[in-house]
Amino acid sequence: MEVDLIFKIAAVGILVAVLNQLLVRSGREEQAMMTTLAGLIVVMMLIVQKISELFALIQNVFGF
């Protein structure tokens, strides 16, 4: 079982949380929101890539 994806998502989450707090405390709420959205997009791209691999595996198993 791969835990690599979980660690990648956790690392992105921690990085985004720290950057968000720094930017909010310095009065840059807009940049904090953009950082949060960028982190969400990165995580979604990782998940979509894994789902694509899952569908390819299912196609190979069932011969579609």
Short mmCIF file of C-alpha atoms in Angstrom, two decimals:
data_model
loop_
_atom_site.label_atom_id
_atom_site.label_comp_id
_atom_site.label_asym_id
_atom_site.label_seq_id
_atom_site.Cartn_x
_atom_site.Cartn_y
_atom_site.Cartn_z
CA MET A 1 0.00 0.00 0.00
CA GLU A 2 1.34 3.38 -0.97
CA VAL A 3 1.43 6.08 1.69
CA ASP A 4 3.43 8.35 -0.57
CA LEU A 5 0.32 10.19 -1.76
CA ILE A 6 -0.82 10.81 1.82
CA PHE A 7 2.56 12.32 2.73
CA LYS A 8 2.50 14.55 -0.37
CA ILE A 9 -0.98 15.84 0.45
CA ALA A 10 0.01 16.40 4.09
CA ALA A 11 3.14 18.30 3.04
CA VAL A 12 1.16 20.57 0.74
CA GLY A 13 -1.42 21.12 3.49
CA ILE A 14 1.19 22.05 6.08
CA LEU A 15 2.97 24.38 3.68
CA VAL A 16 -0.26 26.11 2.66
CA ALA A 17 -1.37 26.47 6.29
CA VAL A 18 1.91 28.10 7.32
CA LEU A 19 1.94 30.43 4.32
CA ASN A 20 -1.70 31.30 4.90
CA GLN A 21 -1.05 32.27 8.52
CA LEU A 22 1.99 34.36 7.59
CA LEU A 23 0.12 36.21 4.88
CA VAL A 24 -2.98 36.84 7.01
CA ARG A 25 -0.89 38.20 9.88
CA SER A 26 0.92 40.55 7.50
CA GLY A 27 -2.39 41.89 6.18
CA ARG A 28 -2.36 40.19 2.80
CA GLU A 29 -5.64 38.30 2.90
CA GLU A 30 -5.98 38.20 -0.89
CA GLN A 31 -2.61 36.51 -1.34
CA ALA A 32 -3.48 34.11 1.47
CA MET A 33 -6.65 33.10 -0.34
CA MET A 34 -4.75 32.64 -3.61
CA THR A 35 -2.18 30.48 -1.81
CA THR A 36 -4.95 28.33 -0.39
CA LEU A 37 -6.54 27.94 -3.82
CA ALA A 38 -3.19 27.06 -5.38
CA GLY A 39 -2.64 24.39 -2.73
CA LEU A 40 -6.10 22.98 -3.37
CA ILE A 41 -5.42 22.82 -7.10
CA VAL A 42 -2.12 21.01 -6.54
CA VAL A 43 -3.78 18.42 -4.30
CA MET A 44 -6.65 17.96 -6.75
CA MET A 45 -4.16 17.38 -9.58
CA LEU A 46 -2.45 14.66 -7.50
CA ILE A 47 -5.78 12.99 -6.79
CA VAL A 48 -6.98 13.19 -10.40
CA GLN A 49 -3.73 11.61 -11.56
CA LYS A 50 -4.21 8.68 -9.15
CA ILE A 51 -7.85 8.25 -10.19
CA SER A 52 -6.73 8.16 -13.83
CA GLU A 53 -4.25 5.42 -12.98
CA LEU A 54 -7.02 3.51 -11.18
CA PHE A 55 -9.32 3.69 -14.22
CA ALA A 56 -6.50 2.52 -16.50
CA LEU A 57 -5.89 -0.44 -14.19
CA ILE A 58 -9.60 -1.30 -14.16
CA GLN A 59 -9.66 -1.19 -17.96
CA ASN A 60 -6.69 -3.53 -18.15
CA VAL A 61 -8.19 -5.96 -15.66
CA PHE A 62 -11.58 -6.17 -17.34
CA GLY A 63 -10.31 -5.74 -20.91
CA PHE A 64 -12.36 -2.72 -21.94
#
